Amino acid sequence: MQSSYASHNFHSFPAKFPPQLPQLFIQNLTDVGDIVLDPMNGSGTTILEAQLAKRIGIGLDIDPLALKISQVKTCSLKPLAVYEQGLRLLKAARMMLDSSPEVIEKYLQTRWDEETRRFIDYWFLEPVQKELASLRIQIEKIEDIPLRRFFDVVFSGIIITKSGGVSLALDLAHTRPHRVKIVSDKSNNILYSEIEENQEIRSHWVKKYRSPFEEFEKKLKTNIKGLQEIISLPVNHLLSDAQKIPFRDNSIDLIVTSPPYASNAIDYMRAHKFSLVWLGYSISSLSRKRSEYIGADSQSKTDSEMLPVFTRAIVEEISALDKRKGIVLERYYSEMKRVLMEIYRVLKPGKCAIVVVATSILRGKNTQTHLCLADIGKQAGFIVPEIGVRNLDRDKRMMPATLQNNSESQIQQRMHEEYVIGFYKPA
């Protein structure tokens, strides 16, 4: 997903920017106009802030789960009514599991194609599948679309967690998932094991069984606290590629976005598919979509763009060390050039785009992403007044790699800080 790491707040933009930014640039930020676009929307932070600032927010993304989360975040719902509906839904799911197991069994047998079915069986225990299926049957009965989306997000939240949620995955948040070898109940009785007799058991192989029903109720209570009745201008969410923004020239007042890392430091689809298969997507369709993500660690063929001299030199430096990584990086900067050209096209003259980005370390070399994107932006026609630096608190950032600081860790090196690039389109 193209996620936004920074919390963008239009009310305090000037205070969050480096004081050395030219005054013209600051004034432009404080008068953002009516339409705010995030072409790599992620979970919707930008357009939520646009909404609260009484602007028209538009978010684009190609990740269906990210778009659903953003839709829920920016939708006005009544917390008490939603909570009561959630409890009724949960009660109906429990009753169905007890009284109509054949309905659930039929759902599980006919829901997926063979490949997706194998994925489900590999990652979810049978009793977990039955509870999840019972929840899905009840959620899919809801006719109110915003309400159904809310419960879809609650449902996803019990699967996609750093600990792997109710699945057999040890970690789903930001690393390649590994399947646990032992599942035990609260009394440490073993419910599932693939350990051979007399084999030494390691603590990180063991996971406590989690009932989807119980986890759904916990997540429902948590998500209800985040609901608010928003009264503002509408927001729009579109399943669309940032390389082909579906708006006319010179139509957007402000763009704020945060692209992914080069070479996929965070592989969103790797985790999101665990939930999306339950929302009706097949593994094959999700694999195809994953290859379309900007920053994908893939050598699949894509059109290369003519990159500016500095950026080309960075690509060649990485290529000399690792040809494959060089291809991936060239793809990333080519994709980002198309994104920045589209941003330039749709932005009104005299207006600004704010891009929050972090750099990557490939084969020990810094990709200088902030400098390369500024370089590419200038090639597209932007003026780049300044690049601000935002230090990240390693204990609060999205992806803490370990409990200890490790200067040799490539993940920790590239998660230390991010850069705020200001692009100004001349009047």
Coordinates of C-alpha atoms in Angstrom, one line a residue:
M1 CA 0.0 0.0 0.0
Q2 CA 1.3 3.5 -0.6
S3 CA 1.2 4.6 3.1
S4 CA 1.7 8.0 4.6
Y5 CA 4.1 7.9 7.5
A6 CA 3.7 11.5 8.6
S7 CA 0.6 12.9 10.3
H8 CA -0.3 15.8 8.0
N9 CA -2.1 18.7 9.7
F10 CA -3.1 21.6 7.4
H11 CA -3.8 23.8 10.4
S12 CA -0.1 23.7 11.5
F13 CA 1.8 23.1 8.3
P14 CA 4.0 26.2 8.5
A15 CA 5.1 25.3 12.1
K16 CA 6.0 21.8 11.0
F17 CA 8.2 23.0 8.1
P18 CA 11.8 24.1 8.3
P19 CA 11.9 27.9 9.1
Q20 CA 14.3 28.5 6.2
L21 CA 11.6 27.7 3.6
P22 CA 10.9 30.8 1.4
Q23 CA 8.0 32.9 2.6
L24 CA 6.2 32.5 -0.7
F25 CA 6.1 28.7 -0.1
I26 CA 4.8 29.1 3.4
Q27 CA 2.0 31.4 2.3
N28 CA 1.0 29.0 -0.3
L29 CA 0.6 26.2 2.2
T30 CA -1.6 28.3 4.5
D31 CA -4.1 29.0 1.7
V32 CA -4.6 25.5 0.3
G33 CA -7.8 26.2 -1.5
D34 CA -10.6 23.6 -1.9
I35 CA -9.3 20.4 -3.3
V36 CA -6.5 18.3 -1.5
L37 CA -5.2 15.1 -3.2
D38 CA -3.2 12.2 -1.9
P39 CA -2.3 10.1 -5.0
M40 CA -0.7 7.4 -2.8
N41 CA -3.4 7.5 -0.1
G42 CA -2.5 4.6 2.2
S43 CA -4.7 4.6 5.3
G44 CA -6.1 8.1 4.6
T45 CA -4.3 10.4 7.0
T46 CA -4.0 13.2 4.4
I47 CA -7.6 13.3 3.4
L48 CA -8.9 12.9 6.9
E49 CA -6.9 16.1 7.8
A50 CA -8.3 17.7 4.7
Q51 CA -11.8 16.8 5.8
L52 CA -11.3 18.2 9.3
A53 CA -9.9 21.4 7.7
K54 CA -13.2 21.7 5.7
R55 CA -11.5 20.9 2.4
I56 CA -12.5 18.4 -0.3
G57 CA -10.1 15.4 0.1
I58 CA -9.4 12.9 -2.6
G59 CA -7.4 9.8 -2.0
L60 CA -6.1 7.4 -4.7
D61 CA -4.6 3.9 -4.0
I62 CA -4.3 0.6 -5.7
D63 CA -4.4 -1.4 -2.5
P64 CA -8.1 -2.4 -1.8
L65 CA -7.6 -2.9 1.9
A66 CA -5.9 0.5 2.4
L67 CA -8.7 2.2 0.5
K68 CA -11.3 0.5 2.7
I69 CA -9.5 1.6 5.9
S70 CA -9.4 5.2 4.5
Q71 CA -13.1 5.1 3.7
V72 CA -13.9 4.0 7.2
K73 CA -11.6 6.6 8.7
T74 CA -13.3 9.4 6.9
C75 CA -16.9 8.2 7.2
S76 CA -19.3 9.7 9.8
L77 CA -20.8 6.9 11.9
K78 CA -22.6 7.0 15.2
P79 CA -20.4 5.0 17.7
L80 CA -23.2 3.7 19.9
A81 CA -25.3 2.4 17.0
V82 CA -22.3 0.8 15.4
Y83 CA -21.3 -0.9 18.6
E84 CA -24.8 -2.3 19.2
Q85 CA -24.8 -3.6 15.6
G86 CA -21.4 -5.2 16.2
L87 CA -22.6 -7.0 19.3
R88 CA -25.7 -8.3 17.4
L89 CA -23.5 -9.4 14.5
L90 CA -21.2 -11.3 16.9
K91 CA -24.1 -12.9 18.7
A92 CA -25.5 -14.1 15.3
A93 CA -22.2 -15.5 14.3
R94 CA -21.8 -17.5 17.6
M95 CA -25.4 -18.9 17.2
M96 CA -24.7 -19.9 13.6
L97 CA -21.6 -21.8 14.6
D98 CA -23.6 -23.7 17.1
S99 CA -26.8 -24.3 15.2
S100 CA -25.9 -24.3 11.5
P101 CA -22.4 -25.8 11.1
E102 CA -23.4 -27.2 7.6
V103 CA -23.9 -23.6 6.4
I104 CA -20.4 -22.6 7.5
E105 CA -18.9 -25.8 6.0
K106 CA -20.6 -25.1 2.6
Y107 CA -19.3 -21.5 2.8
L108 CA -15.7 -22.7 3.4
Q109 CA -15.9 -25.3 0.6
T110 CA -17.3 -23.0 -2.1
R111 CA -15.7 -19.7 -1.2
W112 CA -12.3 -20.0 -3.0
D113 CA -10.5 -21.5 -5.9
E114 CA -8.1 -24.3 -5.3
E115 CA -4.9 -22.2 -4.9
T116 CA -6.6 -19.8 -2.4
R117 CA -8.1 -22.7 -0.6
R118 CA -4.6 -24.2 0.0
F119 CA -3.4 -20.8 1.3
I120 CA -6.3 -20.7 3.8
D121 CA -5.7 -24.3 5.0
Y122 CA -2.0 -23.6 5.4
W123 CA -2.3 -20.4 7.5
F124 CA -5.6 -20.9 9.4
L125 CA -6.5 -23.7 11.8
E126 CA -9.9 -25.4 11.1
P127 CA -11.7 -24.0 14.2
V128 CA -10.4 -20.5 13.3
Q129 CA -11.7 -20.9 9.8
K130 CA -15.1 -21.8 11.0
E131 CA -15.3 -18.7 13.3
L132 CA -14.0 -16.4 10.6
A133 CA -16.5 -17.8 8.1
S134 CA -19.3 -17.3 10.5
L135 CA -18.3 -13.7 11.0
R136 CA -18.0 -13.2 7.2
I137 CA -21.5 -14.6 6.6
Q138 CA -23.0 -12.1 9.1
I139 CA -20.9 -9.1 7.8
E140 CA -21.9 -9.8 4.2
K141 CA -25.6 -9.6 5.2
I142 CA -25.2 -5.9 6.1
E143 CA -26.8 -3.8 3.4
D144 CA -25.5 -0.4 4.6
I145 CA -22.2 -0.1 2.7
P146 CA -20.3 2.3 5.2
L147 CA -21.4 0.1 8.1
R148 CA -20.3 -3.1 6.3
R149 CA -16.9 -1.4 5.5
F150 CA -16.4 -0.7 9.2
F151 CA -16.9 -4.3 10.1
D152 CA -14.7 -5.4 7.2
V153 CA -11.9 -3.3 8.8
V154 CA -12.6 -4.7 12.3
F155 CA -12.4 -8.2 10.8
S156 CA -9.2 -7.4 9.0
G157 CA -7.7 -6.1 12.2
I158 CA -8.0 -9.5 13.9
I159 CA -5.9 -11.1 11.2
I160 CA -3.3 -8.4 10.3
T161 CA -1.3 -7.7 13.4
K162 CA 2.4 -7.7 14.3
S163 CA 1.9 -11.1 16.0
G164 CA -0.1 -12.5 13.1
G165 CA -3.5 -12.2 14.8
V166 CA -5.7 -15.3 14.6
S167 CA -3.6 -16.9 11.8
L168 CA -0.7 -19.3 12.2
A169 CA 1.7 -16.5 11.2
L170 CA 4.2 -15.3 13.7
D171 CA 4.5 -11.8 12.2
L172 CA 2.2 -10.2 9.6
A173 CA 2.9 -6.5 10.0
H174 CA 6.1 -5.9 8.0
T175 CA 8.2 -9.0 7.5
R176 CA 8.0 -12.2 5.6
P177 CA 5.5 -14.3 7.6
H178 CA 6.7 -17.5 9.3
R179 CA 4.3 -20.2 10.4
V180 CA 4.2 -21.2 14.1
K181 CA 5.1 -24.8 15.0
I182 CA 2.9 -25.0 18.1
V183 CA -0.4 -23.5 19.1
S184 CA -1.5 -23.8 22.8
D185 CA -4.5 -22.7 24.7
K186 CA -4.6 -20.4 27.8
S187 CA -3.7 -23.4 30.0
N188 CA -0.7 -24.3 27.8
N189 CA -2.4 -27.4 26.4
I190 CA -1.1 -28.1 22.9
L191 CA -3.9 -27.7 20.3
Y192 CA -1.7 -28.0 17.2
S193 CA 1.9 -29.1 16.7
E194 CA 4.2 -30.0 13.9
I195 CA 7.2 -30.6 16.2
E196 CA 8.7 -34.1 15.9
E197 CA 8.9 -36.2 19.1
N198 CA 11.8 -35.3 21.4
Q199 CA 12.6 -32.2 19.3
E200 CA 13.7 -29.2 21.3
I201 CA 10.9 -26.6 21.5
R202 CA 11.9 -23.0 21.1
S203 CA 9.8 -20.3 22.7
H204 CA 9.4 -18.2 19.5
W205 CA 7.8 -21.3 17.8
V206 CA 4.8 -21.2 20.2
K207 CA 1.7 -19.1 19.8
K208 CA -1.4 -18.9 22.0
Y209 CA -4.7 -19.8 20.4
R210 CA -6.9 -16.8 19.7
S211 CA -10.6 -17.1 19.1
P212 CA -11.7 -14.9 16.2
F213 CA -15.0 -14.2 18.1
E214 CA -13.1 -12.9 21.2
E215 CA -10.6 -11.0 19.1
F216 CA -13.4 -9.4 17.0
E217 CA -15.1 -8.2 20.2
K218 CA -11.8 -6.6 21.5
K219 CA -11.1 -5.0 18.1
L220 CA -14.7 -3.7 17.9
K221 CA -14.3 -1.9 21.2
T222 CA -11.0 -0.5 20.1
N223 CA -12.2 0.8 16.8
I224 CA -15.3 2.3 18.2
K225 CA -13.2 4.7 20.3
G226 CA -11.7 6.0 17.1
L227 CA -15.1 6.8 15.5
Q228 CA -16.2 10.4 15.2
E229 CA -19.2 12.1 13.6
I230 CA -17.5 14.2 11.0
I231 CA -19.5 17.1 9.6
S232 CA -17.5 18.5 6.7
L233 CA -17.1 18.6 2.9
P234 CA -17.1 15.1 1.3
V235 CA -14.1 13.0 0.6
N236 CA -13.6 10.7 -2.4
H237 CA -11.7 7.4 -2.6
L238 CA -10.7 5.9 -5.9
L239 CA -8.9 2.6 -6.7
S240 CA -6.4 4.2 -9.0
D241 CA -2.7 4.2 -9.9
A242 CA -0.8 7.4 -9.0
Q243 CA 1.0 7.1 -12.3
K244 CA -2.3 7.8 -14.1
I245 CA -4.1 10.3 -12.0
P246 CA -7.7 10.5 -13.3
F247 CA -8.1 14.3 -13.1
R248 CA -7.9 17.1 -15.6
D249 CA -4.9 19.5 -15.9
N250 CA -4.5 22.3 -13.3
S251 CA -7.4 21.1 -11.1
I252 CA -5.9 20.4 -7.7
D253 CA -5.0 23.0 -5.0
L254 CA -2.7 21.0 -2.8
I255 CA -1.1 17.5 -3.0
V256 CA 0.3 15.8 0.1
T257 CA 1.6 12.2 -0.2
S258 CA 4.2 9.7 1.0
P259 CA 5.6 7.3 -1.5
P260 CA 6.8 3.8 -0.5
Y261 CA 10.5 2.9 0.0
A262 CA 12.5 1.8 -3.0
S263 CA 12.7 -2.0 -3.1
N264 CA 9.8 -2.5 -0.7
A265 CA 11.1 -2.1 2.8
I266 CA 7.5 -2.6 3.8
D267 CA 5.6 -5.2 1.6
Y268 CA 2.0 -4.3 2.3
M269 CA 0.4 -7.0 0.1
R270 CA 2.4 -9.7 1.7
A271 CA 0.4 -9.0 4.9
H272 CA -2.9 -7.7 3.4
K273 CA -3.6 -10.9 1.4
F274 CA -4.2 -12.7 4.7
S275 CA -7.3 -10.6 5.2
L276 CA -8.2 -9.9 1.5
V277 CA -8.7 -13.6 0.7
W278 CA -11.5 -13.5 3.3
L279 CA -13.0 -10.4 1.7
G280 CA -13.3 -12.3 -1.6
Y281 CA -10.0 -11.9 -3.5
S282 CA -8.1 -14.8 -4.9
I283 CA -4.4 -15.3 -4.3
S284 CA -3.6 -15.1 -8.0
S285 CA -5.3 -11.7 -8.4
L286 CA -3.5 -10.4 -5.3
S287 CA -0.2 -11.6 -6.7
R288 CA -0.8 -9.7 -9.9
K289 CA -1.7 -6.6 -8.0
R290 CA 1.4 -6.8 -5.8
S291 CA 3.6 -6.6 -8.9
E292 CA 2.0 -3.2 -9.8
Y293 CA 2.9 -1.5 -6.5
I294 CA 5.4 1.3 -6.7
G295 CA 8.6 0.3 -5.0
A296 CA 7.9 -3.4 -5.6
D297 CA 11.1 -5.5 -5.2
S298 CA 10.5 -6.9 -8.7
Q299 CA 12.4 -7.1 -12.0
S300 CA 9.2 -7.4 -14.0
K301 CA 9.3 -5.4 -17.2
T302 CA 8.3 -1.8 -16.9
D303 CA 9.0 1.2 -19.1
S304 CA 12.1 3.0 -18.1
E305 CA 12.2 6.8 -18.1
M306 CA 15.0 9.1 -19.0
L307 CA 16.3 10.0 -15.5
P308 CA 18.3 13.2 -14.7
V309 CA 22.0 12.9 -14.4
F310 CA 22.3 12.7 -10.6
T311 CA 19.6 10.0 -10.3
R312 CA 21.0 8.0 -13.1
A313 CA 24.4 8.0 -11.4
I314 CA 22.8 6.6 -8.2
V315 CA 21.2 3.8 -10.2
E316 CA 24.4 3.0 -11.9
E317 CA 26.3 2.9 -8.6
I318 CA 23.8 0.4 -7.2
S319 CA 23.8 -1.6 -10.5
A320 CA 27.6 -2.0 -10.3
L321 CA 27.2 -3.7 -6.9
D322 CA 24.1 -5.7 -7.7
K323 CA 22.6 -5.8 -11.2
R324 CA 19.2 -7.0 -9.9
K325 CA 18.9 -4.2 -7.3
G326 CA 19.9 -1.7 -9.9
I327 CA 17.0 -2.9 -12.1
V328 CA 14.6 -2.6 -9.2
L329 CA 15.9 0.9 -8.3
E330 CA 15.6 2.1 -11.9
R331 CA 12.1 0.8 -12.0
Y332 CA 11.3 2.7 -8.8
Y333 CA 12.7 6.0 -10.0
S334 CA 11.0 5.6 -13.4
E335 CA 7.7 5.0 -11.7
M336 CA 8.2 8.0 -9.4
K337 CA 9.0 10.2 -12.4
R338 CA 5.7 9.3 -13.9
V339 CA 4.0 10.0 -10.6
L340 CA 5.7 13.4 -10.3
M341 CA 4.9 14.3 -13.9
E342 CA 1.2 13.5 -13.1
I343 CA 1.3 15.5 -9.9
Y344 CA 2.7 18.5 -11.9
R345 CA 0.0 18.1 -14.5
V346 CA -3.0 18.1 -12.2
L347 CA -1.6 20.7 -9.7
K348 CA -2.8 24.3 -10.3
P349 CA -0.1 26.8 -11.2
G350 CA 1.2 28.7 -8.1
K351 CA 0.3 25.7 -5.8
C352 CA 2.4 23.1 -4.0
A353 CA 2.9 19.4 -3.6
I354 CA 4.4 18.0 -0.4
V355 CA 6.1 14.6 -0.6
V356 CA 7.3 12.8 2.6
V357 CA 9.8 10.1 1.7
A358 CA 12.6 8.1 3.3
T359 CA 15.7 6.7 1.7
S360 CA 16.8 3.1 1.4
I361 CA 20.1 1.2 1.8
L362 CA 20.8 -1.2 -1.0
R363 CA 24.0 -3.3 -0.9
G364 CA 25.3 -0.8 1.7
K365 CA 24.7 2.2 -0.5
N366 CA 22.2 5.0 0.2
T367 CA 19.7 5.4 -2.6
Q368 CA 19.5 9.2 -1.8
T369 CA 15.8 9.0 -2.5
H370 CA 15.0 12.5 -1.3
L371 CA 17.7 14.1 -3.5
C372 CA 16.7 11.9 -6.5
L373 CA 13.0 12.8 -6.2
A374 CA 13.9 16.4 -5.9
D375 CA 16.1 16.0 -9.0
I376 CA 13.3 14.3 -10.9
G377 CA 10.8 16.9 -9.7
K378 CA 12.9 19.7 -11.1
Q379 CA 13.1 17.9 -14.4
A380 CA 9.3 17.8 -14.4
G381 CA 9.2 21.6 -14.0
F382 CA 8.9 22.1 -10.3
I383 CA 10.8 24.5 -8.1
V384 CA 12.2 22.8 -5.0
P385 CA 12.7 25.5 -2.3
E386 CA 13.9 23.2 0.4
I387 CA 14.0 19.6 1.8
G388 CA 13.1 19.3 5.4
V389 CA 14.3 16.5 7.7
R390 CA 12.0 14.7 10.1
N391 CA 13.7 12.5 12.7
L392 CA 11.8 9.3 13.6
D393 CA 11.4 8.0 17.1
R394 CA 12.5 4.3 16.7
D395 CA 10.2 3.3 19.5
K396 CA 7.1 4.9 17.9
R397 CA 7.8 4.4 14.3
M398 CA 5.7 2.0 12.1
M399 CA 8.3 -0.7 12.0
P400 CA 10.6 -1.2 14.9
A401 CA 13.1 -3.8 13.7
T402 CA 14.3 -5.1 17.1
L403 CA 14.3 -4.1 20.7
Q404 CA 17.9 -2.9 20.5
N405 CA 19.6 -0.3 18.3
N406 CA 21.7 -2.0 15.6
S407 CA 23.8 0.3 13.4
E408 CA 24.5 -2.6 11.1
S409 CA 20.8 -3.3 10.4
Q410 CA 19.7 -2.0 7.0
I411 CA 16.2 -1.7 8.1
Q412 CA 17.1 0.5 11.1
Q413 CA 19.4 2.6 8.9
R414 CA 16.7 3.5 6.5
M415 CA 14.0 4.0 9.2
H416 CA 15.9 6.6 11.1
E417 CA 14.6 9.7 9.4
E418 CA 12.5 10.9 6.6
Y419 CA 12.5 13.9 4.3
V420 CA 9.8 16.5 3.5
I421 CA 10.2 17.7 -0.1
G422 CA 8.4 20.9 -1.1
F423 CA 7.5 21.1 -4.8
Y424 CA 6.3 24.4 -6.1
K425 CA 4.6 24.7 -9.5
P426 CA 5.4 28.1 -11.0
A427 CA 2.5 30.4 -11.5

